[in-house]
Coordinates of C-alpha atoms and ligand atoms in Angstrom, one line a residue:
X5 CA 105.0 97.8 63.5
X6 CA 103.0 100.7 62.1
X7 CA 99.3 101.8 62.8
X8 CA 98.4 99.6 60.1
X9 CA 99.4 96.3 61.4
X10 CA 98.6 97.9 64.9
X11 CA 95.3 97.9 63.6
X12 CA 95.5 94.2 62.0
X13 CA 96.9 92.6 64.8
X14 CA 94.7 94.6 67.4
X15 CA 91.4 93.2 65.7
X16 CA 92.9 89.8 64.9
X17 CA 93.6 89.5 68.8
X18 CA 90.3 90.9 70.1
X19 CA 88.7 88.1 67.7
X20 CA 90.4 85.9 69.0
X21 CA 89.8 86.4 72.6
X22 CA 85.8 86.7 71.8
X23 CA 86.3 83.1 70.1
X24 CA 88.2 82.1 73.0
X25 CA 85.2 83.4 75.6
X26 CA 82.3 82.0 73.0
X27 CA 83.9 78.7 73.2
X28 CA 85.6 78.4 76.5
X29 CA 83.7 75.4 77.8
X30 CA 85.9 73.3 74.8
X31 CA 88.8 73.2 77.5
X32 CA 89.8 71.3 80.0
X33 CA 89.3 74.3 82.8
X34 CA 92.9 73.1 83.9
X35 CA 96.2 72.3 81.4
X36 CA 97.9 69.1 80.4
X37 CA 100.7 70.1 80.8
X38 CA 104.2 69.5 82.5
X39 CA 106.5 72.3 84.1
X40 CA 109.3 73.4 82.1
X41 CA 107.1 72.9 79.0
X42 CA 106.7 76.5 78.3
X43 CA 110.4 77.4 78.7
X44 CA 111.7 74.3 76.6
X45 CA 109.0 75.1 73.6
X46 CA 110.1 78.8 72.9
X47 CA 113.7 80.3 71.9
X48 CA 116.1 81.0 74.7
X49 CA 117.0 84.5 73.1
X50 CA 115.0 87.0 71.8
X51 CA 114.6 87.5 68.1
X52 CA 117.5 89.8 66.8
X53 CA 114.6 90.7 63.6
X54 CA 111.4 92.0 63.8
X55 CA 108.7 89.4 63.5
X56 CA 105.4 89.4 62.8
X57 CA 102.4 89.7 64.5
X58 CA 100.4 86.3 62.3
X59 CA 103.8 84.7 63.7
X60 CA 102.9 85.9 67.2
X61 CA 99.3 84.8 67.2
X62 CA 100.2 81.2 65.8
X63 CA 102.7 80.6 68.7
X64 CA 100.5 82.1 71.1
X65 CA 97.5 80.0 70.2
X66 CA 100.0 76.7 69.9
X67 CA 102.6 77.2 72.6
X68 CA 100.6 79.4 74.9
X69 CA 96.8 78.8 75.2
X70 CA 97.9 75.2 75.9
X71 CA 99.5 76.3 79.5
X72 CA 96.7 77.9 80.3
X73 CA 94.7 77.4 83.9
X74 CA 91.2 79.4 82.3
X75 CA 89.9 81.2 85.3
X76 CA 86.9 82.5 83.0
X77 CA 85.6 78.7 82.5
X78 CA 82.0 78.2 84.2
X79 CA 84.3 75.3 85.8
X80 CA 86.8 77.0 87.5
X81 CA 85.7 77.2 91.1
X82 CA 88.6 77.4 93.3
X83 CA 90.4 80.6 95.4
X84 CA 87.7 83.1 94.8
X85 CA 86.4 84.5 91.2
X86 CA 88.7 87.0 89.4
X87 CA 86.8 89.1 87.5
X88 CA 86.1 89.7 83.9
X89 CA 83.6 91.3 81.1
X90 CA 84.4 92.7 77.4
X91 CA 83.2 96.1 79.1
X92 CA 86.4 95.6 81.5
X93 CA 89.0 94.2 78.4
X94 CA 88.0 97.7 76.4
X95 CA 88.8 99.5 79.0
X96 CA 92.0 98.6 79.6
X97 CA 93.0 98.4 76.0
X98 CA 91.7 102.4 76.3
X99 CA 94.4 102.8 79.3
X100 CA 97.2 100.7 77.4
X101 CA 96.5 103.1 74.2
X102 CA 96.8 105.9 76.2
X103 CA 99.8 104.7 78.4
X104 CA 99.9 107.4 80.4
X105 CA 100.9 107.5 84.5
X106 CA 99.2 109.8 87.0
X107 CA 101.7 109.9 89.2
X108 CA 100.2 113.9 89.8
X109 CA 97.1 115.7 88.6
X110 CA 98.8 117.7 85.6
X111 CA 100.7 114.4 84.8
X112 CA 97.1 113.3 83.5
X113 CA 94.4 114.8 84.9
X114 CA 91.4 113.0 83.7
X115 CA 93.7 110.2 85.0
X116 CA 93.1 111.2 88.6
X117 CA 89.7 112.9 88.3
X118 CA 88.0 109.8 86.5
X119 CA 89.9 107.6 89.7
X120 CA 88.2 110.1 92.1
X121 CA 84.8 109.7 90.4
X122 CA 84.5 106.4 90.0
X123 CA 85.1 105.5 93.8
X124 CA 82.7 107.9 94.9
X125 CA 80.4 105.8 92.4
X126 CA 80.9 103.0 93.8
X127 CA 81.2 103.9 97.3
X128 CA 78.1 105.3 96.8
X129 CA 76.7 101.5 95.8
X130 CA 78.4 99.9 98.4
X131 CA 77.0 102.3 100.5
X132 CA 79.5 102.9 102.3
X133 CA 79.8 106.0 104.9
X134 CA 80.1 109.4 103.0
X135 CA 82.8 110.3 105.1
X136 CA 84.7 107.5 102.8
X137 CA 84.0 109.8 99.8
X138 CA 86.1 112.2 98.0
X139 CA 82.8 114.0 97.4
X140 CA 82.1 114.4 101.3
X141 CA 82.8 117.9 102.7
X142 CA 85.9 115.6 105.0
X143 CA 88.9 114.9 104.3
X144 CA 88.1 110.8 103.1
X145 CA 88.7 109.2 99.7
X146 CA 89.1 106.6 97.6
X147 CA 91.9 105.0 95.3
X148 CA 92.8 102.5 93.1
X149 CA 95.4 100.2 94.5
X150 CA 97.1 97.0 93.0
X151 CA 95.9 94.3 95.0
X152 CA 94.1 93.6 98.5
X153 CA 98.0 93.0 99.5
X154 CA 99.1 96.2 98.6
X155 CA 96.3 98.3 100.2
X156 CA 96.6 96.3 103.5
X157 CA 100.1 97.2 103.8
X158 CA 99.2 100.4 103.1
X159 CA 97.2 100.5 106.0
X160 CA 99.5 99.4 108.3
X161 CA 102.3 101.5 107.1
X162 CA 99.9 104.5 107.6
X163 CA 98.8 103.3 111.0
X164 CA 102.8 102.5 111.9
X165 CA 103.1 106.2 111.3
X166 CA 100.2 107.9 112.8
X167 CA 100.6 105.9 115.9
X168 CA 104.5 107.3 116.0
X169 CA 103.1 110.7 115.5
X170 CA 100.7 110.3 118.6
X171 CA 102.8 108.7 121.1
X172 CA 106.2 111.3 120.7
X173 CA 103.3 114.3 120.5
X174 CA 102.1 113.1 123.6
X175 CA 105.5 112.2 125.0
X176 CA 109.0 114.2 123.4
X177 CA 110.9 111.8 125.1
X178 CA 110.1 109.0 123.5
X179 CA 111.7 108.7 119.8
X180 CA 110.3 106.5 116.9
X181 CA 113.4 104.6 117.4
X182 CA 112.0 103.2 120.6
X183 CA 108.0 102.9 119.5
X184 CA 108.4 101.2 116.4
X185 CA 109.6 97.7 117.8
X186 CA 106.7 97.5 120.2
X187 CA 104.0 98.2 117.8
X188 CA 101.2 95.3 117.5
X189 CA 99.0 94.3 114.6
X190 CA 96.6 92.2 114.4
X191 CA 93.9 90.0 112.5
X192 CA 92.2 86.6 113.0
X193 CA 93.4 83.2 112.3
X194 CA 91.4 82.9 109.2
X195 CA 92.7 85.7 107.8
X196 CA 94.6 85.5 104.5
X197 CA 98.0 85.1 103.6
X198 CA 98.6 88.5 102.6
X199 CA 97.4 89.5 105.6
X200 CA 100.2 87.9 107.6
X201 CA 102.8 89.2 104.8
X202 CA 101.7 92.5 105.6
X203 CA 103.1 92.3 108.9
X204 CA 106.1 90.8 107.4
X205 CA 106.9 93.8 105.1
X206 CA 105.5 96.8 107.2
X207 CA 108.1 94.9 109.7
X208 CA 105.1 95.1 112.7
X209 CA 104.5 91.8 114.7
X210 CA 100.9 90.5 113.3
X211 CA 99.3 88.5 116.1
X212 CA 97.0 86.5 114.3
X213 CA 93.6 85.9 117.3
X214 CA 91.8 82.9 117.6
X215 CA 87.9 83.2 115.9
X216 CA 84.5 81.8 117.4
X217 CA 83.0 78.7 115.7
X218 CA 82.2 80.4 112.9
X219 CA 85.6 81.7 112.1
X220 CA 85.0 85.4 113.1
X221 CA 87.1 87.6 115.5
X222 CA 85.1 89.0 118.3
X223 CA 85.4 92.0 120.3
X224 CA 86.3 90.2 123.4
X225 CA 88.8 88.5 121.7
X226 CA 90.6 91.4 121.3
X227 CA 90.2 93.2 124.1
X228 CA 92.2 90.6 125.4
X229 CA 95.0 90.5 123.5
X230 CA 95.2 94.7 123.5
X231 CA 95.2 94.6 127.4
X232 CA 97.6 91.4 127.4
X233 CA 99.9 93.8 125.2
X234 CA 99.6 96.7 126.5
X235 CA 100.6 95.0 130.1
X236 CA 104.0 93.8 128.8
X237 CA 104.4 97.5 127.0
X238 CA 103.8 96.9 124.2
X239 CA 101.4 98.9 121.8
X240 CA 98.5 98.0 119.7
X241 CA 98.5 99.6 116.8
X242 CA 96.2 98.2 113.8
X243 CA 93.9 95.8 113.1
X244 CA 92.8 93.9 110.5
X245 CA 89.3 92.6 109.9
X246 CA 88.0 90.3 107.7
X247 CA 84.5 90.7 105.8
X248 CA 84.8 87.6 103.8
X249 CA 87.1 85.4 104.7
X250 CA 89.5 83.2 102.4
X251 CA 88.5 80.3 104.1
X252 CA 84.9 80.2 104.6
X253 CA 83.5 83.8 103.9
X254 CA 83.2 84.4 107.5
X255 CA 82.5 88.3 108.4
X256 CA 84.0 89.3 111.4
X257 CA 81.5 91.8 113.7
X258 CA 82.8 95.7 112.9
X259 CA 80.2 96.6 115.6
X260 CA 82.5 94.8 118.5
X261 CA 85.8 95.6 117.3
X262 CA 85.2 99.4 116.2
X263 CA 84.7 99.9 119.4
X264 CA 87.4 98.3 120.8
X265 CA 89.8 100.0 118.1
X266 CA 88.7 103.3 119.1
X267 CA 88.9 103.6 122.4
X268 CA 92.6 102.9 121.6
X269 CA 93.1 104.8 118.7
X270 CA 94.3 101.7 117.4
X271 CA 93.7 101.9 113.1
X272 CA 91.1 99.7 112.0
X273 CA 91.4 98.1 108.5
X274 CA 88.6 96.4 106.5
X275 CA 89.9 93.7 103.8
X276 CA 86.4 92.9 102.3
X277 CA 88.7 91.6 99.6
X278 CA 85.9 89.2 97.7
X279 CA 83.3 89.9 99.6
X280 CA 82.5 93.7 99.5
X281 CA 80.8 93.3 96.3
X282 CA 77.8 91.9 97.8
X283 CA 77.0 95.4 99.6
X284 CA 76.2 96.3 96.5
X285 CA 72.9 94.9 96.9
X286 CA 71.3 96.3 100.0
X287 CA 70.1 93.2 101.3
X288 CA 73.7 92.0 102.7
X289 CA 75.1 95.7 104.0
X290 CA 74.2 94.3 107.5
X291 CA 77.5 92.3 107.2
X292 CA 79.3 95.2 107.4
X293 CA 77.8 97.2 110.2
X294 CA 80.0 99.4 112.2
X295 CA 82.0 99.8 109.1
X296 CA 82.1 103.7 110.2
X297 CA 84.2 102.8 113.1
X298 CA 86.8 101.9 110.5
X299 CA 89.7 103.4 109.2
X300 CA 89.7 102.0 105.8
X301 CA 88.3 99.3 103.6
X302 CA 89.4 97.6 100.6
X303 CA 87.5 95.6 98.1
X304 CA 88.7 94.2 95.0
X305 CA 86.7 95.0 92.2
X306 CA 88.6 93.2 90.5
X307 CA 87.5 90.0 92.2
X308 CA 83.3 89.5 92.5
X309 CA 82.9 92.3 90.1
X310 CA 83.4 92.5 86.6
X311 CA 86.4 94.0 86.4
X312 CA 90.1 92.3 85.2
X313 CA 92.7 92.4 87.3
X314 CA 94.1 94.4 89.1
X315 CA 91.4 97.0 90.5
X316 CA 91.4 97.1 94.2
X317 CA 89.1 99.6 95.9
X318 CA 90.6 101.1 98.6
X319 CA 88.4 104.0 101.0
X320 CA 90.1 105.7 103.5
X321 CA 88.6 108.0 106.3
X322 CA 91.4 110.5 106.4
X323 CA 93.6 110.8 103.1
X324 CA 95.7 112.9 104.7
X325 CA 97.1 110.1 107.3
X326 CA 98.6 108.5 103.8
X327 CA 100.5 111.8 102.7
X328 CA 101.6 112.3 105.9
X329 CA 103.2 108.8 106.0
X330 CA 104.2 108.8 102.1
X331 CA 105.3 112.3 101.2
X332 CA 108.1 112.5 99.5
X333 CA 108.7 115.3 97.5
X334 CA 111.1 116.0 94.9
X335 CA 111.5 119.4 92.4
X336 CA 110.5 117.3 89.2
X337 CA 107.3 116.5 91.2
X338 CA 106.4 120.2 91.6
X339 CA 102.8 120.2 90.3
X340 CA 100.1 122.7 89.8
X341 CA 98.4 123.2 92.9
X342 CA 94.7 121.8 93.2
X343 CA 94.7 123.1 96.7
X344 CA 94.1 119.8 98.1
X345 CA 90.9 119.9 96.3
X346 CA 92.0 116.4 94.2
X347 CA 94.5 113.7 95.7
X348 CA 98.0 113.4 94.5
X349 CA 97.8 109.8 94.5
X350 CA 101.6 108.4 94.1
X351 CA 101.4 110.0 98.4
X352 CA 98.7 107.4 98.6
X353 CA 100.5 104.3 97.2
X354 CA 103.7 102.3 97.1
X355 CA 105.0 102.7 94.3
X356 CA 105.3 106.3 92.3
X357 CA 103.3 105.1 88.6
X358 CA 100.2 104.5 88.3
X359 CA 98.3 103.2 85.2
X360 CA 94.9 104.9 84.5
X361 CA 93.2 101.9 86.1
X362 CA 89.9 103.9 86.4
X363 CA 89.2 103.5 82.9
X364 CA 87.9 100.0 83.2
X365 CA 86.0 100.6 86.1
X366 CA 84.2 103.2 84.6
X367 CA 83.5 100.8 81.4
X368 CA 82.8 98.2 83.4
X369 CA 80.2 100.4 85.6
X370 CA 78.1 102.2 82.8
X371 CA 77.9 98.7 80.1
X372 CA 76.7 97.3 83.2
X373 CA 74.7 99.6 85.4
X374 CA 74.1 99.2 89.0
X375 CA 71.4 97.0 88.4
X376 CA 73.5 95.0 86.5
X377 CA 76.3 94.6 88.6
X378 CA 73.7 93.5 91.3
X379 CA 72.4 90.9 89.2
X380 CA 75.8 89.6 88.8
X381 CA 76.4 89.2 92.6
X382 CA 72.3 87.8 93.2
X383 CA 73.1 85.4 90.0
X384 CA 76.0 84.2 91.3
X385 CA 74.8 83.9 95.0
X386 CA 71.7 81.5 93.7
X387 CA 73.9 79.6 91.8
X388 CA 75.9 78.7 95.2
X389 CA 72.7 78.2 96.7
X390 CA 71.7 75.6 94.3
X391 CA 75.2 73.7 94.5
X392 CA 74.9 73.5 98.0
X393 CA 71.4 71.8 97.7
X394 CA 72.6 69.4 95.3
X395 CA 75.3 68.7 98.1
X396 CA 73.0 68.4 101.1
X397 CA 70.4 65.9 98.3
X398 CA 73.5 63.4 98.6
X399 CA 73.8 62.1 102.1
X400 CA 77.3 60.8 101.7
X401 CA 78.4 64.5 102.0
X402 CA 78.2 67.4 104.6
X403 CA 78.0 71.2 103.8
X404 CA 80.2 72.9 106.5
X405 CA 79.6 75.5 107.5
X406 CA 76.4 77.3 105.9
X407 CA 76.7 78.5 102.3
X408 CA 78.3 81.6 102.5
X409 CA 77.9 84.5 99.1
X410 CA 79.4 82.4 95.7
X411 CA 81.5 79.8 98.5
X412 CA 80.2 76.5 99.8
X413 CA 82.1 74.3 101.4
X414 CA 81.9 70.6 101.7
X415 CA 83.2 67.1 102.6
X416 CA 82.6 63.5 102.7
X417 CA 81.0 62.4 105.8
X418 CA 83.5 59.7 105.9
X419 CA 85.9 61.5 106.8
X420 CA 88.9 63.8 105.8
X421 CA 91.9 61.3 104.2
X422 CA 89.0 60.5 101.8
X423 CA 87.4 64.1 101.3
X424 CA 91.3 64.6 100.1
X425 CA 91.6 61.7 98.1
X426 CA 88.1 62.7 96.2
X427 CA 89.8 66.2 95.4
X428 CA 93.0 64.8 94.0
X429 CA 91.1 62.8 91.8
X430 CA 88.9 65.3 91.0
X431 CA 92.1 67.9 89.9
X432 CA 94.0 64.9 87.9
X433 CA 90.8 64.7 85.7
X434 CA 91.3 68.2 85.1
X435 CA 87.4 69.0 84.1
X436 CA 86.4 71.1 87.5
X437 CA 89.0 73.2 89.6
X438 CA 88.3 73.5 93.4
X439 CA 91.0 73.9 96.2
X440 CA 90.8 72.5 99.4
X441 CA 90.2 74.8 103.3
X442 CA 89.7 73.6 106.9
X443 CA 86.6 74.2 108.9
X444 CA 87.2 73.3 112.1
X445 CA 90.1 71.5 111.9
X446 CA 88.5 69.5 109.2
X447 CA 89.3 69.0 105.9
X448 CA 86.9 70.3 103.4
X449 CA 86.8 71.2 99.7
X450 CA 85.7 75.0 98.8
X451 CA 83.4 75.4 96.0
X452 CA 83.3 78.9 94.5
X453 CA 81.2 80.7 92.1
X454 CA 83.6 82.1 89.9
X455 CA 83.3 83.0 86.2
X456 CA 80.7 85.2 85.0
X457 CA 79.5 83.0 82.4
X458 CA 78.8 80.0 84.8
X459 CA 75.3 78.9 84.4
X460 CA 73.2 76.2 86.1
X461 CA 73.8 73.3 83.7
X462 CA 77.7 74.3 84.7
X463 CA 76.7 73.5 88.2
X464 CA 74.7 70.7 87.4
X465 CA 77.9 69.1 85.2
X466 CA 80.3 69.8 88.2
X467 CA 78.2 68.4 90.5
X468 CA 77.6 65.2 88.2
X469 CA 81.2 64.6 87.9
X470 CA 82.1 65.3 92.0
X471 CA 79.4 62.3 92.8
X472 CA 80.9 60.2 89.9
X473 CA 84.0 60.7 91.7
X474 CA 83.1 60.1 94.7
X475 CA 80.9 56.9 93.2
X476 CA 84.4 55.3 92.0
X477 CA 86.1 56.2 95.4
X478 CA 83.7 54.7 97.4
X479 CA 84.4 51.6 95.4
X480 CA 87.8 51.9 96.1
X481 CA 89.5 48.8 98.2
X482 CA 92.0 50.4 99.6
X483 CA 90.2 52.8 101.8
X484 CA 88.4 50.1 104.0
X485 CA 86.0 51.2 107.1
X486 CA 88.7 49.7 109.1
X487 CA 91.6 51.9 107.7
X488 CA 90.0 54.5 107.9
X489 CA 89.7 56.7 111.5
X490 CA 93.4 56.0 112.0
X491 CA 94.1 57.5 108.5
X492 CA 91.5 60.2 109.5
X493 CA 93.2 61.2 112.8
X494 CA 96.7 61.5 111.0
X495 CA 95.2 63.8 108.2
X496 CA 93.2 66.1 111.0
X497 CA 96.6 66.7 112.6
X498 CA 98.3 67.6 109.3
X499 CA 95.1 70.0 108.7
X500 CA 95.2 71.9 112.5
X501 CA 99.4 72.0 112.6
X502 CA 98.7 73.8 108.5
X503 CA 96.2 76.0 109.6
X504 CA 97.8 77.6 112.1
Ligands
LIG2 N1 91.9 89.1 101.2 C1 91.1 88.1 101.0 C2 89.9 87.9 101.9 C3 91.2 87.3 99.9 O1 90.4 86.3 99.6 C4 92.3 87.6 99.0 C5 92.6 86.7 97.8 O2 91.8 85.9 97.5 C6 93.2 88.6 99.3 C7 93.0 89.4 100.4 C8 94.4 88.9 98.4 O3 93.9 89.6 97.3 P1 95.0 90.3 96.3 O4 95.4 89.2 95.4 O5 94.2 91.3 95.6 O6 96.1 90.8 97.0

């Protein structure tokens, strides 16, 4: 392929995306399809001859698109958003055209320098301590990382080693051979799965704590479990909070477990993995106070912001407690020094790459503004609000707990076997995609703000088609009163034994 047909195939694709965003309420948000369909459509071996591109672009639009779950329709409202905008798509066809990797500063320097800028940007609009900022006189920073995954077991990695470094400073005798096994993490029952993965790959026992009523993890709470540890040796080491849970956008209180982290020294870790985009607007930053008692905090820009995946924020207080963990150097590695005036970033990472991610934050930021990017968030928050009126108007169903940012959660009063039922029929009929959470041991079906380009007639149609729904289940025989608490009691065991 020459620039030509680089050119041909480039525009022809970018068309056809715009079509595909102009017209995305004509699908189904989920796919008719069955699995193995992709796999048993296309060749098992890969074309000996070059092909092209029109070739390409037919199969794509034939074989492809019809797999496709669209996670940009205004009626996809399950997990949380991922984010989107043409602003975001330029900018990573900018870093794809430049394929470069900033694995150091003279490897591309406007790589790491645009990284560096844009996170004190939007620091800056998260408000977020300066002490978090590359551009405070400290030794803080941010960075692009992969996922919220990745930059929580980055976290603990870091905190595994600082903690090592503390205890054989304070204590020669001891070696890291002997720390390591009794170091303690942990995070709240509602925190997500990566969460508990973390403590799976950084090899660090993740004690997951039991939250209030309203899903958050409170000082007390883990007080306790520190001094329960620290009686049978062992020895806390980091913890995980939540601002914004999976579950039900709970935010755990930074202001009681700061504290409690730093009279420890134990590392405290932020995963404000949706949620940290609504600091952007003032009016919500007192969700995240104490945040300067943390260590680090990571939101995903490329979640409630309008930026593709992957673009995950992370801030850390000291960058320094990342190199001194990651460092490994090599003589191919040697670099001009910056004299720790700009980060080496593969120290600050798992894995040595790094694409020039920054790029579509920075498009993303300027097309939209600040102002813009706090519409998005207000938008979408009103739009939740609005849903979860329509809910409480119908007094079949319950919204549990409150509304919380783009989530509400819901279920039928009747109880949780049919709350179930309504959203398997619901996901068969393929028009609206929502998954399911537990609120108290209760089943309950999460309904998210998601796409960018959902509007209120999109919430008006969803909820249409959830009461229609729930209309033809209600007329269902086979659920009678009778039936029904014994069914109930069964489901609410399967819930609390799952959500454990
Ligand atoms: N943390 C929270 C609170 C989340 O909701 C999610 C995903 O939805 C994650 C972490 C994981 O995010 P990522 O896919 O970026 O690892």
């Amino acid at each position: 392929m020459d620039a030509q047909q680089f050119r041909e195939f480039g525009k022809a694709a970018i068309d056809l995306m715009a079509d595909y965003v102009e017209n995305i309420r004509d699908h189904d948000v989920l796919p008719s399809v069955e699995p193995g369909y992709l796999i048993n459509a296309l060749p098992q071996d890969a074309p000996e001859h070059p092909e092209a591109w029109q070739d390409i672009l037919k199969d794509f639009n034939q074989t492809i698109m019809p797999g496709i779950t669209h996670w940009q329709s205004p009626q996809f409202h399950a997990f949380y958003p991922t984010g989107s905008s043409y602003a975001s798509i330029v900018g990573n066809i900018l870093c794809d055209g430049l394929s470069v990797i900033g694995l150091s500063w003279l490897s591309s320097p406007a790589c790491t320098e645009l990284e560096v800028l844009t996170l004190n940007w939007l620091g800056k609009l998260l408000g977020l301590p300066e002490e978090f900022l590359h551009c405070s006189s400290g030794p803080g920073g941010g960075i692009i990382q992969g996922s919220a995954s990745e930059a929580t077991l980055v976290a603990l990695l870091a905190a595994k080693d600082k903690t090592v470094r503390r205890i054989t400073k304070s204590d020669p005798t001891l070696d890291e051979d002997y720390i390591k096994p009794k170091l303690v993490a942990y995070t709240s029952d509602q925190c997500n799965s990566s969460v508990e993965k973390g403590g799976l790959l950084a090899s660090m026992k993740m004690r997951l704590l039991k939250t209030d009523s309203d899903g958050r993890l409170r000082g007390e709470t883990l007080k306790n479990a520190f001094e329960e540890d620290i009686s049978q040796g062992l020895i806390p080491c980091c913890v995980i909070a939540n601002l914004g849970t999976t579950g039900t956008c709970a935010f755990d209180p930074l202001y009681e477990l700061g504290p409690v982290c730093n009279e420890t020294d134990v590392w405290l870790h932020v995963d404000a993995a949706y949620a940290g985009a609504a600091f952007l607007c003032p009016e919500y930053r007192h969700l995240m106070r104490g945040i300067e008692l943390s260590d680090s905090i990571d939101v995903n820009a490329h979640k409630w912001m309008p930026v593709t995946f992957d673009c995950s924020a992370m801030w850390l207080k000291n960058g320094y407690d990342l190199v001194r963990a990651f460092n490994v150097q090599r003589i191919y590695l040697d670099d001009i020094k910056t004299e720790n005036k700009i980060p080496d970033y593969r120290h600050w990472q798992i894995p040595l790459g790094r694409r020039f991610r920054a790029l579509k934050l920075w498009t993303a930021m300027r097309i939209y503004g600040a102002e813009g990017l706090r519409k998005h968030v207000r938008d979408q928050i009103t739009l939740a609000q609005y849903f979860a009126k329509l809910v409480r108007s119908d007094d079949r169903f319950l919204v549990e707990p409150e509304q919380s940012m783009g989530l509400v959660c819901f279920r039928l009063k009747e109880g949780d076997i049919v709350t179930k039922k309504l959203l398997e029929n619901i996901t068969e009929k393929k028009k609206i995609y929502m998954v399911a959470g537990s609120y108290n041991g209760r089943y309950m079906i999460r309904f998210v703000i998601c796409s960018r380009l959902t509007k209120k007639e999109d919430v008006d149609f969803a909820w249409t088609h959830i009461k229609d729904e729930a209309n033809l289940l209600c007329s269902d025989k086979v659920h009678t009163k009778a039936q029904l608490p014994a069914i109930n009691q069964i489901v609410a065991r399967e819930i609390c034994e799952k959500s454990k």
